[in-house]
């Protein structure tokens, strides 16, 4: 397909999704860590689409805002009435009138469509078709529009189930919904569509017959049935999530990562995983995570908005929150939480610690039970720990505070002031011992208990 061809994608996102039983519009429900709308827009951009128009329902500023989080200059149009797919597409009449080579119609509730499939639709137009329709062979065609072809295999029409004859209903080649239309002819073809059908709606599918009547070629592009799964309820949302996770896991393993039990690992659409990464069972990776070559993510860890450096180690049972950045060979161990903190090369936070809003220097060692006290109920403050510093177990570092390079903090200390490089800081109550106190205490308590009984 020539790179010079311009493309406009119209994404239909006006559905409220009543079957989702949700206050959230359907397009904003998530698959693989991002909204279904964002998934579709990402595929469109990857397929080389330069302009995007998103059709939203009345008062759905939230859907428009989500579109512009993905594509800053996306055009937003409102479909004031729901009178069918062609009516929805024509809500973007102004954008269509500006002209393009390829007009693509995509659906926000079909989140698994891939960039290569969108590219195949565009390639059909580049090859001379006026309309290219995405089809699939359905295991159970009930409810789908049927793609009717002539003896030469050319697309003749799309027949909705309610309007189909018994013979047409026997066809298992079904309409996936997505479509590409010659941008030069698009507006003229769309304006010909009427609502003389069983549902009284303006069917986008009628564009096929109008194109053929004008002597233009219409084609079918075949996709796998899983790719055109439409999401209308929570059950289908779960099915889409499962399919997306399978796709992401396979891509990660094909890229050189090892997953010991891949079916237990959950990734996000934007997860970046390097070569020779090992991910143990029951790991959840949320949006915004990058894992560099050779890192190990141990079992039952949860990562979101974090960067893991080369040959770093995370977990088991670790949590990396947004802003966590582990450098080369850094180690975050079991039951450790890191948030908005930098852990420099070779530094270790091995056990039972919370490190938030902090900078930990290279090769520093953070003892078990250490926490950075970063919040005073109103504002957050930062803790800085220098290279080769050693923080004893069960210490509390009250930010803002700096622990100098090579400094030691004694176990159980509450540090409220800066510690100089190479110094020892101990901040805890003095130990007191009373000989024989326990014997007299036990005798007194036993006598008291006997009186009660």
XYZ file of C-alpha atoms in Angstrom:
453
model
C 0.000 0.000 0.000
C 1.484 3.378 -0.946
C 2.544 5.349 2.103
C 1.257 8.531 0.493
C -2.392 7.481 0.860
C -4.259 9.558 3.429
C -6.686 7.938 5.839
C -9.519 9.050 8.105
C -10.788 6.624 10.737
C -14.266 7.149 12.131
C -14.606 5.308 15.438
C -18.148 4.683 16.618
C -18.190 5.107 20.397
C -21.696 6.382 21.143
C -23.029 3.165 22.688
C -24.072 3.389 26.324
C -23.704 -0.354 26.815
C -26.837 -0.983 28.855
C -26.032 -4.691 28.976
C -22.772 -3.844 30.763
C -24.927 -2.810 33.768
C -22.567 0.071 34.446
C -22.514 3.826 34.954
C -19.419 3.870 32.760
C -19.956 4.110 28.986
C -19.086 0.931 27.147
C -16.145 2.407 25.240
C -14.338 3.185 28.504
C -14.385 -0.336 29.899
C -10.864 -1.736 29.848
C -9.132 -4.574 28.069
C -5.450 -5.231 28.842
C -5.133 -2.204 31.067
C -6.594 0.455 28.790
C -10.026 1.431 27.515
C -11.497 -0.408 24.565
C -11.543 2.923 22.730
C -7.830 3.450 23.377
C -7.066 -0.042 22.078
C -8.860 0.664 18.803
C -7.220 4.078 18.404
C -3.785 2.576 19.005
C -4.317 0.015 16.234
C -5.520 2.747 13.870
C -2.459 4.911 14.465
C -0.123 1.930 14.077
C -1.849 1.191 10.738
C -0.868 4.646 9.495
C -4.167 6.444 9.963
C -3.427 10.158 10.097
C -6.815 11.567 11.127
C -9.336 10.236 13.615
C -12.935 11.215 14.286
C -14.708 9.708 17.295
C -18.505 9.581 17.454
C -19.847 9.950 20.998
C -23.296 10.093 22.535
C -24.906 13.244 23.941
C -23.207 14.502 27.092
C -20.374 12.007 26.827
C -17.486 14.387 27.344
C -15.696 11.586 29.182
C -15.489 9.501 26.009
C -14.228 12.477 24.018
C -11.610 13.206 26.688
C -10.420 9.600 26.561
C -10.063 9.832 22.788
C -7.922 12.944 23.107
C -5.749 11.321 25.755
C -4.846 8.801 23.066
C -4.775 11.203 20.093
C -4.533 14.866 21.031
C -6.014 16.197 17.793
C -8.845 13.674 17.455
C -12.085 15.227 16.193
C -15.114 14.592 18.377
C -18.634 14.452 16.913
C -21.916 13.847 18.723
C -24.572 11.444 17.439
C -27.686 13.059 18.898
C -30.014 10.197 17.900
C -29.286 6.486 17.478
C -30.657 5.738 14.027
C -28.145 3.151 12.837
C -24.495 2.797 11.892
C -24.670 4.859 8.707
C -26.354 7.643 10.642
C -23.530 7.464 13.206
C -20.853 7.675 10.518
C -22.523 10.701 8.954
C -22.284 12.516 12.274
C -18.707 13.105 11.093
C -19.903 14.495 7.753
C -17.654 17.574 8.110
C -14.538 15.437 8.476
C -15.517 13.170 5.588
C -16.147 16.209 3.364
C -12.558 17.364 3.879
C -11.518 14.358 1.788
C -9.149 11.422 2.140
C -8.038 8.394 0.166
C -9.198 5.811 2.704
C -12.204 6.159 4.994
C -12.209 3.539 7.755
C -15.150 2.759 9.990
C -14.088 1.196 13.292
C -15.974 0.329 16.476
C -14.903 1.145 20.023
C -16.444 -2.110 21.267
C -14.292 -4.236 18.935
C -11.043 -3.792 20.888
C -9.013 -6.687 19.495
C -8.707 -5.493 15.909
C -5.052 -5.282 14.937
C -3.080 -2.812 12.867
C -2.291 -5.421 10.165
C -6.004 -6.067 9.697
C -6.732 -2.356 9.340
C -3.827 -2.247 6.913
C -5.390 -5.076 4.886
C -8.617 -3.087 4.551
C -6.644 -0.096 3.328
C -4.696 -2.281 0.903
C -7.971 -3.453 -0.650
C -8.867 0.157 -1.418
C -5.407 0.805 -2.818
C -5.992 -2.198 -5.057
C -9.060 -0.636 -6.644
C -11.980 -1.584 -4.391
C -14.570 1.047 -3.532
C -15.608 -0.831 -0.381
C -13.764 -3.441 1.659
C -15.633 -5.245 4.432
C -14.034 -7.202 7.250
C -15.486 -10.691 7.416
C -14.967 -13.860 9.431
C -16.090 -17.465 9.328
C -18.458 -17.831 12.271
C -18.738 -21.006 14.289
C -22.263 -19.856 15.114
C -23.520 -17.197 12.690
C -26.767 -16.448 14.527
C -27.334 -12.713 14.923
C -24.617 -11.616 12.505
C -25.044 -9.952 9.137
C -24.133 -12.356 6.321
C -21.642 -11.551 3.571
C -23.126 -12.636 0.274
C -20.749 -13.308 -2.607
C -21.198 -14.212 -6.262
C -19.720 -17.252 -8.004
C -16.453 -15.373 -8.531
C -16.141 -14.694 -4.794
C -16.918 -10.984 -5.097
C -18.945 -9.333 -2.351
C -22.499 -8.692 -3.525
C -24.303 -7.560 -0.386
C -24.449 -7.671 3.385
C -27.728 -8.986 4.691
C -28.782 -8.395 8.291
C -30.220 -11.447 10.044
C -33.733 -10.024 10.280
C -33.788 -9.232 6.571
C -32.143 -12.451 5.348
C -33.833 -15.381 3.657
C -33.440 -18.896 5.011
C -30.838 -19.596 2.332
C -28.894 -16.476 3.248
C -29.011 -17.336 6.953
C -27.223 -20.604 6.136
C -24.148 -18.614 5.085
C -21.402 -18.669 7.734
C -19.248 -15.887 6.292
C -20.290 -13.027 8.554
C -19.839 -9.307 8.826
C -17.226 -8.188 11.343
C -18.533 -4.623 11.201
C -15.336 -2.845 10.232
C -15.249 -1.337 6.783
C -13.094 0.721 4.447
C -14.613 3.019 1.827
C -13.012 4.931 -1.004
C -12.674 8.391 0.499
C -13.462 10.154 -2.779
C -16.807 8.352 -3.122
C -17.622 7.915 0.578
C -19.913 10.856 1.188
C -21.925 10.278 -1.979
C -22.393 6.588 -1.166
C -23.313 7.177 2.468
C -25.930 9.767 1.595
C -27.754 7.226 -0.591
C -28.535 4.951 2.360
C -32.150 4.912 3.577
C -33.949 3.207 6.460
C -36.322 0.932 4.526
C -35.634 -2.257 6.469
C -37.034 -4.327 9.325
C -35.499 -2.148 12.035
C -36.095 1.218 10.371
C -32.419 2.116 10.703
C -29.771 3.478 8.338
C -27.505 0.468 7.778
C -23.899 1.168 6.890
C -23.868 -2.231 5.231
C -26.080 -0.936 2.417
C -23.074 0.945 1.060
C -21.941 -2.293 -0.610
C -24.958 -2.469 -2.908
C -24.724 1.210 -3.813
C -21.055 0.827 -4.699
C -21.825 -2.155 -6.909
C -24.679 -0.290 -8.571
C -22.144 2.397 -9.496
C -19.990 -0.277 -11.154
C -17.349 -0.314 -8.403
C -15.646 -3.362 -6.932
C -16.411 -4.510 -3.397
C -14.253 -6.981 -1.487
C -14.134 -9.046 1.671
C -11.046 -9.065 3.904
C -11.046 -12.150 6.140
C -9.988 -11.932 9.792
C -9.961 -14.489 12.572
C -13.234 -14.609 14.478
C -11.500 -13.748 17.750
C -10.213 -10.474 16.294
C -13.679 -9.123 15.550
C -15.218 -10.057 18.902
C -17.691 -7.353 19.855
C -18.106 -6.544 23.530
C -21.677 -5.974 24.664
C -21.669 -7.306 28.227
C -19.311 -8.283 31.043
C -19.083 -11.853 29.809
C -17.800 -10.746 26.415
C -15.511 -8.254 28.153
C -13.920 -11.149 30.038
C -13.603 -13.101 26.786
C -11.869 -10.143 25.143
C -9.518 -9.826 28.112
C -8.593 -13.501 27.909
C -7.885 -13.249 24.178
C -5.845 -10.076 24.645
C -3.773 -11.677 27.417
C -3.037 -14.726 25.278
C -1.880 -12.439 22.476
C 0.335 -10.359 24.821
C 1.891 -13.394 26.494
C 2.758 -14.997 23.175
C 4.329 -11.767 21.930
C 6.430 -11.482 25.101
C 7.649 -15.059 24.881
C 8.326 -14.755 21.158
C 10.456 -11.723 22.032
C 12.672 -13.717 24.378
C 10.935 -13.677 27.759
C 10.361 -16.778 29.855
C 7.010 -17.281 31.578
C 6.928 -20.325 33.783
C 3.121 -20.396 33.946
C 2.004 -17.886 31.317
C -1.701 -18.416 31.939
C -1.226 -16.895 35.440
C 0.603 -13.759 34.252
C -1.409 -10.675 33.326
C 0.059 -7.928 31.152
C -1.059 -4.548 29.855
C -1.249 -3.495 26.236
C 1.723 -1.141 26.666
C 3.958 -3.494 28.671
C 7.547 -3.536 27.382
C 9.530 -6.686 28.173
C 13.151 -7.248 27.146
C 15.059 -10.395 26.286
C 15.924 -13.055 28.839
C 13.400 -11.687 31.306
C 11.904 -14.327 33.596
C 8.403 -13.872 34.956
C 7.315 -16.352 37.571
C 3.689 -17.396 38.211
C 0.918 -15.085 39.401
C 2.402 -11.755 38.383
C 0.168 -8.789 37.477
C 1.637 -6.011 35.341
C -0.472 -2.882 35.037
C -0.079 0.018 32.586
C 3.196 1.837 32.059
C 5.714 -0.888 32.908
C 9.086 -1.460 31.249
C 11.230 -4.482 32.149
C 14.771 -4.522 30.804
C 16.850 -7.481 29.634
C 17.656 -10.189 32.137
C 15.389 -8.980 34.926
C 13.497 -11.457 37.092
C 9.982 -10.834 38.359
C 9.290 -13.359 41.080
C 5.912 -14.831 41.901
C 2.911 -12.873 43.207
C 4.331 -9.450 42.411
C 2.317 -6.463 41.182
C 3.839 -3.732 38.999
C 2.310 -0.528 37.652
C 3.933 2.563 36.157
C 7.393 1.194 36.957
C 10.749 0.675 35.257
C 12.844 -2.396 36.059
C 16.485 -2.264 34.993
C 18.711 -4.922 33.499
C 19.199 -7.978 35.703
C 17.182 -6.428 38.510
C 15.149 -8.678 40.791
C 11.619 -8.044 42.004
C 9.700 -10.067 44.591
C 8.268 -12.459 45.425
C 5.226 -10.634 46.787
C 6.577 -7.197 45.846
C 4.632 -4.156 44.755
C 6.035 -1.510 42.428
C 3.768 1.518 42.200
C 3.901 4.412 39.704
C 7.229 6.185 39.623
C 9.241 3.219 40.883
C 12.523 2.932 38.981
C 14.961 0.102 39.614
C 18.403 0.353 38.063
C 20.725 -2.436 36.964
C 21.021 -5.299 39.458
C 18.826 -3.555 42.019
C 16.859 -5.887 44.245
C 13.406 -5.478 45.745
C 12.423 -8.474 47.824
C 9.406 -9.989 49.489
C 6.648 -7.773 50.860
C 8.364 -4.572 49.751
C 6.466 -1.629 48.274
C 8.223 0.993 46.158
C 6.460 4.199 45.058
C 7.882 7.226 43.236
C 11.395 6.173 44.169
C 14.699 5.512 42.426
C 16.709 2.464 43.452
C 20.243 2.802 42.054
C 22.447 -0.013 40.705
C 23.091 -2.809 43.144
C 20.949 -1.351 45.921
C 18.885 -3.797 47.975
C 15.531 -3.499 49.693
C 15.116 -7.105 50.651
C 12.239 -7.482 53.104
C 9.077 -5.974 54.539
C 9.726 -2.325 53.685
C 7.958 0.719 52.290
C 10.083 3.099 50.208
C 8.121 6.072 48.915
C 9.329 9.402 47.450
C 12.957 8.441 47.842
C 16.326 8.138 46.114
C 18.439 5.185 47.137
C 22.094 5.281 46.151
C 24.136 2.548 44.519
C 24.836 -0.536 46.639
C 22.924 0.809 49.622
C 21.309 -1.808 51.864
C 17.889 -1.211 53.371
C 17.157 -3.471 56.335
C 13.943 -5.367 56.934
C 11.017 -3.315 58.161
C 12.452 0.053 57.121
C 10.001 2.717 56.019
C 10.302 6.212 54.629
C 7.797 8.410 56.445
C 6.988 10.630 53.482
C 3.570 12.118 54.310
C 2.512 14.493 57.083
C -1.186 14.406 56.279
C -0.927 17.364 53.895
C 2.270 17.169 51.847
C 4.819 14.576 50.800
C 8.565 14.874 51.293
C 11.597 13.100 49.895
C 14.204 10.850 51.472
C 17.723 10.576 50.046
C 19.961 7.639 50.934
C 23.555 7.817 49.729
C 25.726 5.208 48.064
C 26.824 2.276 50.239
C 24.668 3.442 53.156
C 23.358 0.784 55.520
C 19.948 1.189 57.125
C 19.373 -1.143 60.054
C 16.203 -3.168 60.392
C 12.957 -1.606 61.583
C 14.110 1.966 61.042
C 11.839 4.905 60.246
C 13.274 7.700 58.110
C 11.156 10.836 58.607
C 11.309 12.915 55.446
C 12.678 15.276 54.372
C 15.919 13.666 55.405
C 19.271 12.713 53.841
C 21.431 9.761 54.830
C 24.978 10.392 53.647
C 27.158 8.070 51.612
C 28.485 5.134 53.603
C 26.493 6.099 56.707
C 25.001 3.563 59.105
C 21.633 3.789 60.821
C 21.225 1.560 63.855
C 18.332 -0.866 63.919
C 15.082 0.449 65.345
C 16.022 4.102 64.871
C 13.631 6.939 64.084
C 15.744 9.336 62.034
C 14.475 12.911 61.886
C 17.699 14.738 61.020
C 20.272 14.380 58.239
C 23.057 11.859 58.826
C 26.567 12.790 57.701
C 28.527 10.550 55.322
C 30.210 7.589 57.033
C 28.561 8.436 60.375
C 26.587 6.136 62.659
C 23.153 7.369 63.700
C 21.213 5.712 66.506
C 17.891 7.209 67.573
C 16.005 4.979 69.991
C 15.143 4.727 73.677
C 17.853 3.555 76.088
C 17.466 -0.100 77.136
C 16.656 -0.647 80.822
C 16.780 -3.955 82.745
C 15.337 -4.874 86.164
C 16.687 -8.146 87.535
C 14.033 -10.634 88.724
C 11.109 -8.399 87.707
C 9.446 -11.099 85.611
C 9.203 -13.569 88.516
C 7.419 -11.142 90.808
C 5.161 -9.990 87.947
C 4.032 -13.537 87.179
C 3.315 -14.294 90.842
C 1.280 -11.113 91.284
C -0.742 -11.706 88.131
C -1.405 -15.349 89.012
C -2.746 -14.328 92.414
C -4.975 -11.681 90.817
C -6.357 -14.217 88.333
C -7.070 -16.737 91.086
C -9.236 -14.207 92.947
C -11.245 -13.485 89.794
C -11.908 -17.163 89.138
